[in-house]
Each structure stands twice: as C-alpha cells, then as structure tokens.
CSV table of C-alpha atoms in Angstrom, one decimal:
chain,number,residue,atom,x,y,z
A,165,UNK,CA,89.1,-139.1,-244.7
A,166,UNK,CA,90.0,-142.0,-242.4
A,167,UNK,CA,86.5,-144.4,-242.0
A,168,UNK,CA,85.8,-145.7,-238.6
A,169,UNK,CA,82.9,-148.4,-238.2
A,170,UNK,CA,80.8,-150.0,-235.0
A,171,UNK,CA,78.8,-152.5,-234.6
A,172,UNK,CA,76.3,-153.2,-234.4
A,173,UNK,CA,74.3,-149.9,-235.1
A,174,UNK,CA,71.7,-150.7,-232.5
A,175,UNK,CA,70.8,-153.0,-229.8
A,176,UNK,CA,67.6,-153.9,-227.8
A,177,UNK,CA,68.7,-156.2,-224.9
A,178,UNK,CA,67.1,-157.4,-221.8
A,179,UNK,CA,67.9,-155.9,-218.0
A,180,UNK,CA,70.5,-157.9,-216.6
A,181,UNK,CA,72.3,-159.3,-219.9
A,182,UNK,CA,76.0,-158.0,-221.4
A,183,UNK,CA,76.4,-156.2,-224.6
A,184,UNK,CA,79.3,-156.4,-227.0
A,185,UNK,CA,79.7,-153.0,-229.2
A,186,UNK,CA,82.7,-153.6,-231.7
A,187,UNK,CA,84.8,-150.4,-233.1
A,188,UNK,CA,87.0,-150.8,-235.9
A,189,UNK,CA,89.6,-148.4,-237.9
A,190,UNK,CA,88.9,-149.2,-241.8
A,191,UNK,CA,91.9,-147.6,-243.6
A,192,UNK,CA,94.4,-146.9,-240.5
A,193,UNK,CA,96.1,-148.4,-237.4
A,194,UNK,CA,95.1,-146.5,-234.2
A,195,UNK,CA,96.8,-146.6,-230.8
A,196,UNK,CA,94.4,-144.8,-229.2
A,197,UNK,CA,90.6,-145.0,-229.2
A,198,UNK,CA,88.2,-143.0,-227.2
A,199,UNK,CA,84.7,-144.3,-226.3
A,200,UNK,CA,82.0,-141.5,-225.3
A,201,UNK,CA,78.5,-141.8,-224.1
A,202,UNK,CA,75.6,-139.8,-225.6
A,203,UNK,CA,72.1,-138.8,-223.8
A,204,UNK,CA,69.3,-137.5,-225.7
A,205,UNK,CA,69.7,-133.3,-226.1
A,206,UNK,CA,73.4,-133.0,-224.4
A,207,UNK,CA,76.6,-133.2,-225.4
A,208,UNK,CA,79.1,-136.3,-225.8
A,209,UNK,CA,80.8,-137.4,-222.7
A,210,UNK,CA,84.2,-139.4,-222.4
A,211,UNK,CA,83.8,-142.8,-220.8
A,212,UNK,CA,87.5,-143.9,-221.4
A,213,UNK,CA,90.6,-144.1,-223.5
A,214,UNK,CA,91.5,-147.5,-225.0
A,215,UNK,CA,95.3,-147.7,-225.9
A,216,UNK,CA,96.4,-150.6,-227.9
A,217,UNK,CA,98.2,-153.5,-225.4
A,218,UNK,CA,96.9,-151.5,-222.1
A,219,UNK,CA,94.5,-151.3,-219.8
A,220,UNK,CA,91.5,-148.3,-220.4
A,221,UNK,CA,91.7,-145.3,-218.8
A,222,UNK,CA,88.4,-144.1,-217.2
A,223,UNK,CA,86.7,-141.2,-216.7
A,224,UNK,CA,85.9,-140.0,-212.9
A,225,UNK,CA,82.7,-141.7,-212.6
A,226,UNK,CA,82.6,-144.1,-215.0
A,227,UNK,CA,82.4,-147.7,-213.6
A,228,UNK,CA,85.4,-149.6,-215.1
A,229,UNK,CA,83.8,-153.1,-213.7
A,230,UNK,CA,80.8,-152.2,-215.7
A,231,UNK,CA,82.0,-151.0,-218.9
A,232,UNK,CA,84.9,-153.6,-219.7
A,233,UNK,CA,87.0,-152.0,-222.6
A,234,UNK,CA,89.4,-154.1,-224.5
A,235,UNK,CA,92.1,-152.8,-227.4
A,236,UNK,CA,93.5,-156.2,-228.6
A,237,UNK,CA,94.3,-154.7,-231.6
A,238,UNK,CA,95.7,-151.5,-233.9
A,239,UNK,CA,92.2,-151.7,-235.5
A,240,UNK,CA,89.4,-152.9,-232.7
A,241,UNK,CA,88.4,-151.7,-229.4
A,242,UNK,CA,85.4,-153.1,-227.9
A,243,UNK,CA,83.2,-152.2,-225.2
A,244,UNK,CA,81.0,-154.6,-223.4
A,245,UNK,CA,78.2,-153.0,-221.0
A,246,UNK,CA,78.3,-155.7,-218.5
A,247,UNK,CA,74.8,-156.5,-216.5
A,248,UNK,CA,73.4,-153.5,-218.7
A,249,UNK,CA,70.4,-151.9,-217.0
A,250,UNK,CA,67.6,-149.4,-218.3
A,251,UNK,CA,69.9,-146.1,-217.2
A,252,UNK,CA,72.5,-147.6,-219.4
A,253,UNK,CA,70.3,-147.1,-222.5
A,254,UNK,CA,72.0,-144.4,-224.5
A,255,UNK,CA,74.0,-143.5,-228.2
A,256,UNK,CA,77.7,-145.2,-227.7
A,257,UNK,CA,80.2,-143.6,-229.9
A,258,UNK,CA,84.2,-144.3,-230.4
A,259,UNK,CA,86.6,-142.6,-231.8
A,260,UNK,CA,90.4,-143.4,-232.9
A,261,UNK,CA,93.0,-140.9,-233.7
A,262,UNK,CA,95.3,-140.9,-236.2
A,263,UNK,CA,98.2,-138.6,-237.2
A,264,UNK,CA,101.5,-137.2,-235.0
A,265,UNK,CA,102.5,-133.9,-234.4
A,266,UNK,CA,99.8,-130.9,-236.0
A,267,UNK,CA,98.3,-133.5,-237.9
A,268,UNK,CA,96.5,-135.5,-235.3
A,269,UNK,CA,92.8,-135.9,-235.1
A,270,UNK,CA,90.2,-137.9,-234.2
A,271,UNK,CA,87.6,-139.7,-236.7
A,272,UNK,CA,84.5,-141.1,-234.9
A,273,UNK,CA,82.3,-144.1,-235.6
A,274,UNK,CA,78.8,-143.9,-236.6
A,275,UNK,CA,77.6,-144.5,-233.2
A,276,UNK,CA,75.2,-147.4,-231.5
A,277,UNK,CA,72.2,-146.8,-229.6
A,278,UNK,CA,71.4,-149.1,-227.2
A,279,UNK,CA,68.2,-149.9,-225.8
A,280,UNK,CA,68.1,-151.5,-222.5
A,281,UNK,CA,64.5,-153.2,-221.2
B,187,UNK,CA,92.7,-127.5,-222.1
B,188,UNK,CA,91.4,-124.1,-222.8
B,189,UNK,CA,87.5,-123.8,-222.5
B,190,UNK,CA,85.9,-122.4,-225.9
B,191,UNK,CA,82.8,-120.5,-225.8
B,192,UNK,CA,80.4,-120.6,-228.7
B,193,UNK,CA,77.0,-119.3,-229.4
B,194,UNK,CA,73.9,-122.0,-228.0
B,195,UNK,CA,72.0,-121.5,-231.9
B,196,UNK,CA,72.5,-119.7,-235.2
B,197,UNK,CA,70.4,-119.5,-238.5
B,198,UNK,CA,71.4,-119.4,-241.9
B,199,UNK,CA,69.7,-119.0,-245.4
B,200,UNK,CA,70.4,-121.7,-247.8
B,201,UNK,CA,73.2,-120.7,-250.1
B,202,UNK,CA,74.8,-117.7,-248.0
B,203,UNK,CA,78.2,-118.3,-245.8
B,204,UNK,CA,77.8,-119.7,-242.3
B,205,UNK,CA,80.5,-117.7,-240.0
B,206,UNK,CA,80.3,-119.7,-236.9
B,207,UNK,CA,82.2,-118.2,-234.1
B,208,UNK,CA,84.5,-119.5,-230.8
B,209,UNK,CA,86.1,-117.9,-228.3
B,210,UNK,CA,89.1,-119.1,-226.7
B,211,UNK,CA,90.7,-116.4,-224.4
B,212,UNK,CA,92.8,-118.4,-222.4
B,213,UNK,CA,94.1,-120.8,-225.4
B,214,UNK,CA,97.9,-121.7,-224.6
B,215,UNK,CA,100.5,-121.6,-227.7
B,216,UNK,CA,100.5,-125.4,-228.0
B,217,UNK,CA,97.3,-125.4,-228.5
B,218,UNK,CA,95.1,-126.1,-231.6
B,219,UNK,CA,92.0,-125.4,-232.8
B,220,UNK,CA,89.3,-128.0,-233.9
B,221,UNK,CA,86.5,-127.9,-235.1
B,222,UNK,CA,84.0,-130.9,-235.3
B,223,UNK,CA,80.2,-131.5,-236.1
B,224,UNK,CA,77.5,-133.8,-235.5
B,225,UNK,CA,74.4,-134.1,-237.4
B,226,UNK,CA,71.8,-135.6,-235.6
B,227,UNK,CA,71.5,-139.3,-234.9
B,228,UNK,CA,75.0,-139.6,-236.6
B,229,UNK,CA,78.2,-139.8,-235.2
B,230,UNK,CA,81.2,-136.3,-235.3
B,231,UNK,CA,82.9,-135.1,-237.7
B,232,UNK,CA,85.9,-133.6,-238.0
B,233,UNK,CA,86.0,-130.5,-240.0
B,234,UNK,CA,89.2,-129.1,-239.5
B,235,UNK,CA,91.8,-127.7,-237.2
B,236,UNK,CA,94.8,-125.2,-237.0
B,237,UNK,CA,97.4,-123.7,-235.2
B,238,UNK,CA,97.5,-119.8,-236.2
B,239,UNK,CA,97.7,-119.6,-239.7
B,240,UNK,CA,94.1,-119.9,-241.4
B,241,UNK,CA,93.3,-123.0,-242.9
B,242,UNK,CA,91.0,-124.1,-246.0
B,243,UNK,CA,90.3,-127.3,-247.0
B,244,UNK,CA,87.3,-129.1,-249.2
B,245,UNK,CA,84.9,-128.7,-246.1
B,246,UNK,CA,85.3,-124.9,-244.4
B,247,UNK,CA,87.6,-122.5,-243.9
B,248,UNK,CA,89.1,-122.0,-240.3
B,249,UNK,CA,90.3,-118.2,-239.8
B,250,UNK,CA,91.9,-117.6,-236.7
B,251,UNK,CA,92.4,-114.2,-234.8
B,252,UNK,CA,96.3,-112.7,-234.4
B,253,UNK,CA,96.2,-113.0,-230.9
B,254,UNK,CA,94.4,-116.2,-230.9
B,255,UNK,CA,92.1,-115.4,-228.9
B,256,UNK,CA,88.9,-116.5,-231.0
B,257,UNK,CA,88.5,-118.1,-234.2
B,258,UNK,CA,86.4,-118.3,-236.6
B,259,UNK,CA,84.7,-121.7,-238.6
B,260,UNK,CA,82.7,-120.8,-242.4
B,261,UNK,CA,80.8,-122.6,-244.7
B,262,UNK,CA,81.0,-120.8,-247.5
B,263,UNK,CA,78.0,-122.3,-249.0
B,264,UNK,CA,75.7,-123.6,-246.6
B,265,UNK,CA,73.4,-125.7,-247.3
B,266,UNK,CA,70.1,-127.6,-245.7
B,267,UNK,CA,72.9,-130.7,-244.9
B,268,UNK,CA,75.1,-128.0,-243.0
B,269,UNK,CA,72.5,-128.7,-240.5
B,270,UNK,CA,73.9,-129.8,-237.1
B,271,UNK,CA,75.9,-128.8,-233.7
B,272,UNK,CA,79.3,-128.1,-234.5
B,273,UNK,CA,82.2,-127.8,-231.8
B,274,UNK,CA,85.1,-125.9,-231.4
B,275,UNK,CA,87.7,-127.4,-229.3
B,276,UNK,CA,91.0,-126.3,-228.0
B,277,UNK,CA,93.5,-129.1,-227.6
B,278,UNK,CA,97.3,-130.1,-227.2
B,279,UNK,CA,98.2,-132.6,-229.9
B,280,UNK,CA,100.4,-135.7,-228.5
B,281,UNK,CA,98.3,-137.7,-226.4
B,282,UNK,CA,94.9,-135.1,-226.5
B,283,UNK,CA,91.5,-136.7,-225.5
B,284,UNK,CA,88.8,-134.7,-226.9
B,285,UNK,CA,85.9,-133.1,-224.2
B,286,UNK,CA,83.5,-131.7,-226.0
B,287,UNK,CA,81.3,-128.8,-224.6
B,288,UNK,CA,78.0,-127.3,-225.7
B,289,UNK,CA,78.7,-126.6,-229.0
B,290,UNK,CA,76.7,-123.8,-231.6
B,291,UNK,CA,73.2,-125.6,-233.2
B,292,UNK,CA,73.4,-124.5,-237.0
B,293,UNK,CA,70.3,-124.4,-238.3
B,294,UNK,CA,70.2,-123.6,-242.3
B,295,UNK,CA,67.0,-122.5,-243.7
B,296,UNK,CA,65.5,-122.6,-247.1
C-alpha cells in the first residue's frame, strides 16, 4: 500500500516556541492531505484539509492563526503549531488520499506526539 | 455522511474469525463503506472499503448487507496483532474528508 511518513515522530518543546511537523507521500502525488489531532482515550479529530496550491480548510474551532498549514507540494504538507502551549500537547496525525472514483482512500502517517512544557 | 454505529469492545480468541459489526441505516447510494484501524500509539490504517458487492483482499473481508443497511468487517484469522480500534466509516468518494467516530476496541486473546 501507499507509505506516508512525518516528522519528526516526537517533539518536547518549550511554552511559547513554534513547532514544524513535516508530512510526506513516499510512493504517490496527493492533492489532498488531512491533518487530525489525537487526545489520549478518544477518537481522531479533523483539524484541516490541505489541498495542494490553496489555502487549508479548517475545522469549526480550530484556530487557523495558530495552526499554519502549508501544501507547497504534491508530496509535503506541513503544519506548524505556532506559540504552542501545554493544551496543545497531543498525537498529530496526517493523512493524504490517493485514488479517483471507488478507488479513493486515505493512507495516514505514523503520527507525532508532541509534548508541550 | 451517514453516521455508523459499532459496538464500544469485543473479544476474540487467538486464531478464530473476528466478525466486527457496523450499522449504517441511513447510508445513501453514493456511499461507501470503509473500514480503518489503529493500533495503539500508531497511526490508521486502512483496511478496506466497498460499495455493495463484498469485498476480500490480503487483509479482511468486507460483507455488506442487500439493503445496505449494515456491514460487516472479518478477520478471518485473528491474531494477538489484530489488536486495536477499528472504524467503519460511511463516505462519498470525490472530495470525502474522513470523521471518524468511536470506533469497536478489538481485543484478541490468547
């Protein structure tokens, strides 16, 4: 199956300072990439979709001045956590899609937990 | 999108098949079927998806009801790395972003 990487897999960082988490597609070019947020026993929740040459689309709720997403590429979305803060600490997953039609689907990174002091 | 019910937890002995339930009720005829799973700590996985016809591939089988109203996901060998939540999802394709709900927590047992 398709690969999809990030990095890095973790991050400790001080309150107050930016964090960079790169996503890549491996084997395949992705218009689209999906970023979700992870707490610790729930579920995954959507933060944004990236599309390739465009601005992010957010989530109700989800702070676009905070979490800057850029897709400068078929194969790289990145998501900075600007000013990052101890609530921010949490498992960071993306996700591209690949495929048209009944073949579409999504393969997801590995995830990166950040830690936020 | 259609919302999917699934069981919170379900067991399963090492070695027997893993039939893993979803209801979909009010699933449109555009829609698919996904299925994903995440083993803890790790990132999803997708597992496999379908229309209305059942599907197999090297993974699971996907069997999905006539009316297609609930489906069904199995392992047909489960085993303790089966281990994880796994979500069913009902989605358009062209231009879908994935919500994921609750999900069913597998647990396989030795």
């Amino acid at each position: 199956g398709a690969v999809v990487s990030q990095h890095p897999s973790w991050v400790i960082c001080k309150s107050g300072t930016s964090v960079k988490i790169e996503c890549r597609s491996l084997d395949f070019q992705a218009t689209t990439m999906f970023w979700y947020r992870q707490f610790p026993k729930q579920s995954l929740m959507l933060m944004a979709t990236s599309n390739e040459g465009s601005k992010a689309t957010y989530e109700q709720g989800v702070e676009k001045d905070k979490f800057l997403i850029n897709h400068a590429s078929l194969t790289l979305s990145t998501l900075t956590v600007t000013s990052a803060h101890p609530e921010d600490s949490s498992f960071y997953i993306c996700s591209a899609r690949t495929g048209q039609g009944g073949r579409e689907t999504q393969y997801f990174g590995p995830g990166t937990r950040l830690l936020v002091l | 999108d259609a919302k999917t019910t699934q069981p919170t937890s379900m067991d399963c002995a090492e070695g027997r098949a893993a039939n893993l339930p979803c209801n979909h009720s009010t699933i449109s005829g555009n829609e698919y079927v996904y299925w994903y799973r995440q083993i803890h700590s790790q990132g999803p996985q997708y597992i496999i998806h379908g229309l209305k016809n059942n599907e197999t591939n090297e993974m699971a089988s996907l069997i999905i009801t006539e009316d297609r109203k609930s489906s069904t996901l199995i392992l047909p060998h489960a085993t303790l790395r089966d281990t994880a939540v796994y979500y069913c999802i009902a989605q358009n394709t062209g231009g879908f972003k994935t919500i994921f709900g609750a999900g069913t927590r597998l647990f396989v047992k030795a």
